[in-house]
Amino acid sequence: MQSFDLVKPSTLAEAVSALAADGAQALSGGQTLIPVMKQRLAAPSVLVSLGGIAEMRGVAAAQGVLRIGAATPHAAVAREAAAHYPALAKLAGGIGDPAVRNRGTIGGSLANNDPSACYPSAALASGATIVTNRRQIAADDFFQGLFTTALQEGEIITEVQFPIPERAAYVKFEQPASRFALTAVFVAKYANGVRVAVTGASNDGVLRWKAAEERLSANFSASALSDLNLSGADMMADLHGSGDYRAHLAKVLTGRAVAAS
Amino acid sequence: MPKDEIANKGGIGASTKRREDLRFLTGKGRYTDDINIRGQLYAHFIRSEVAHGRIISIDASAAEAMPGVAKVFTSADFAQAGSIPCGWQVTDRHGKAMLEPKHPILAEGKVRHVGDPIAVVVAETLDQARDAAEAVVIEIEELPAVMDMKAAVAGGDLVHEELGSNLCFDWGFVEENKAAVEEAFAKAAHVTTLELVNNRLVANPMEPRVAVGDFEEWTGQHTLYTTSQNPHVIRLLMGAFVLSIPEHKLRVVAPDVGGGFGSKIFHYAEEAFVTKAAHILKRPVKWTSTRSEAFVTDAHGRDHVTKIQLALDAQNNFTALRTDTYANMGAYLSTFAPSVPTWLHGTLMAGNYKTPLIYVNVKAVFTNTVPVDAYRGAGRPEATFQLERLVDQAARELGVSPFDLRRQNFIQPDQFPYQTPVAVVYDTGNYQATLDKLVEMADVAGFEARAAESKSRGKLRGFGLAHYIEACGIAPSNLVGQLGARAGLYESASVRVNATGSITVFTGSHSHGQGHETTFAQVVSDMIGIDASQIEIVHGDTSNTPMGMGTYGSRSLAVGGSAMVKATNKIINKAKKIAAHLMEASEADIELKDGVFTVAGTDKSKTWVDVTLAAYVPHNYPLENLEPGLEETAFYDPSNFTYPAGAYGCEVEVDPETGKVEVVAFSAADDFGNVVNPMIVEGQVHGGLAQGIGQALLEHCVYDENGQLLSGSYMDYAMPRADDFPMFQVDHSCATPCTHNPLGVKGCGEAGAIGSPPAVINAVLDALHRGGFTHVTHIDMPASPSRVWAAMQR
């Protein structure tokens, strides 16, 4: 790891100002950034830790919406969201290991948009709103491909707002080595329809499986998917599975998520 | 003595808790990385990022001017050094010696695998060394990577131009059997054929490799602290062949070592580097491997591609076996690499069976990959996997029970000692007994009910059986010498009895997790009858232990323990002479029991301490006949290998929708001969099973066609974790003690890793066949979810 300055602001305003520095990089848990820095693949000159900003932490439910501060670690979401949005709490409680869950944050995960991460699927399937220091971004507009989001330079996620569904479930099939999602599916059923998000599978990152959403909106049952198939052509292929395998898993896991919700 | 009483005394047979765990579990172990010498510099290796290439230029001028940099080393600094030697020379089918390339400390002219060291920056701090490394400008002309073994021997690019071929050797065993084997196949009523891959693995000990070199200018003494399983072997190989340092000026210390699994047997370039760099710079030099470096520098394991065939007669008797294997050597010959696919593999192809005719062909091939060498089991897992998959497949083709087919062809209990057609003589064994035990432990009778219950949950349940034999306690030096070993394979021990009766044992074996400090003390305690707490085991330092060959191949107790028994017997014989003098009795009448010497038929007695004190304070002592003191050394060279064997049963559930395999039960019935510490033996079996099941389901070292390592971190290399396993059921009650070592022990370190991979794959195949996927004849390891799913699709 190369040397860097660490700034620990206590307010959002201080963080925004610190991030304006040349070579500054936000740190929100660091579960990806720190290993990359250790490998010298990234060498920011200033790290701005978002962990000490009180206004960016916490979980609260009101009027059918669950609001999670962006700097809230996964372990806190697993605990505090359980009563309001159990599927989301379960997802958070299944990320990595205890060390990761107590360091990694929801904002850090969404901003990184790893194609195999868990949280993007929950945000997308819930039609969540990503709130930043500048604006509100709909999840449908936020995720823009592998490790790419709508965030602009210096923009900080402050909060994520999840409309609470009637029913939901997240089913993850773990990649055997990393235990990230080899493919995972989040299904959420709302009064106005069902949303299905698939992570770990597509070459373009987290995706909505709209054909499945239509079927499930009409008939919320795994059998509604029986003659539906995703194409493996645009899916990731690596040591752990072909595109066809991932496409197949997406279907199987969607059915299981419906059954588990 | 009743067993409970033995256990209370902490002698042989007691499940004494491991005394070394007190420091390991409280973070007080002293590992090589804990060694920091005043004035020490840090080495950072610059390694090849391409698999194959010509080094055009190296410009270190800017780096050498950077803060804290002592020197940037390249191969030019080692022009006088020898090649890192290979410790085993295989002779091929035609009587020709294997091709043996030069293995320089730092790459000379060419790089031959990702991770091959090109230059080293040595600086005051590791960060300074890493900063400067980024300023070293290296130009490499990339060459096509030699990756596929069969293509590599067919021609094309060469890993080592000067050798003229990528074929290291073409070994036939037993060459004289070849024609008879062909004839038996021609006459066979049935022939079963399988083509399979034994997947390449990375050893991944918890502690990465570390080396610290030190040089004392005023005495000319070199010291190397290193993470080694055999410090004396490193001293010999590095001192005599690489750096030309005589033994008396070279001390090698391997302190606490956090696992090796074979990968720390070998002499590595980094050890020679830090030793020589410390000499050149007149300052200690330390290198600590990162985990990423370990993936591209620690010797890999396995990587065989095999076609195997079994001939059977009309009564389903095995009549002949033949195998053709391509064994990957990687880019250079690691220390014992040639022995693994040959003498540690071909000699085990009889397995537990009385197959009369066997022919094994092995082509060892150079490729642009990390060198491959021994990994837990070394050759024996490869042999067992082929054979036990093949026997299962034969049973399926013939429509007979895999249990019955094995039983019918087992070497029978009354046939020992048994001369196999592949050179070795099994001294003892009872394979029917271990299989009977397994059938009971695994509740084979209840399997159908469990399978039905799994089916009700949408899962396919399968049972997989494997029986294994292995050869441990490697082996008579004169025999291995004939087979090409360039080292002896005895073991040594010095037993130093201190004046007040406590004992310090200096062993040539090396413990890196096996618990020798506990078990070796149990043996000496049992022999003399003093409490084990009075016995200290010292290992790992060439300056105070007798020359020994170290620990690998499950040899420590069978060979090292035997040396210790021999030395302790010398101690007891001398102590009896002293006791006889003290009690004015005949030596022949002296008995030693529970630490007390008595004269048979009298009430005279002297305690152990009376005698040891007399040895060191010889006021009343037969000085005219006997030297004072009580210290003895023994070297033990075994007359044969030992042959542990066992029956393993694996039960899996396969999710037919995802292909995921879950091991739901695993039973192991092992014959290890006599057992010194049952708890430690069980722990060794558990560890071996974890690695064997890991190989079968999870672990896979994968290169792409350009020689880039795709599984170069734990993000892609799947290490087994506790939740991947059920509770293991292990048993070692079916013991047939080894007939040729004094303890009657056979070795238990590798069994789990040898017997489990075929049991797992056989179980997966059984599950798929029960689920109607009868077109699947084989799935290569690891049987990952995607592979199992893909197999079901065909």
Coordinates of N, CA and C in Angstrom, one line a residue, chain B residues 186 266 556 563 614:
Chain B
A186 N -5.7 -58.4 -24.6 CA -6.2 -59.0 -25.8 C -7.2 -60.2 -25.4
F266 N 10.6 -28.4 -0.3 CA 11.5 -28.1 -1.4 C 12.5 -26.9 -1.1
S556 N 7.3 -39.5 9.9 CA 8.0 -39.0 11.1 C 8.0 -40.1 12.2
A563 N 13.9 -44.1 14.9 CA 15.3 -43.7 15.3 C 15.3 -43.3 16.8
A614 N 24.1 -40.6 38.7 CA 25.3 -41.4 38.8 C 26.1 -41.2 37.5

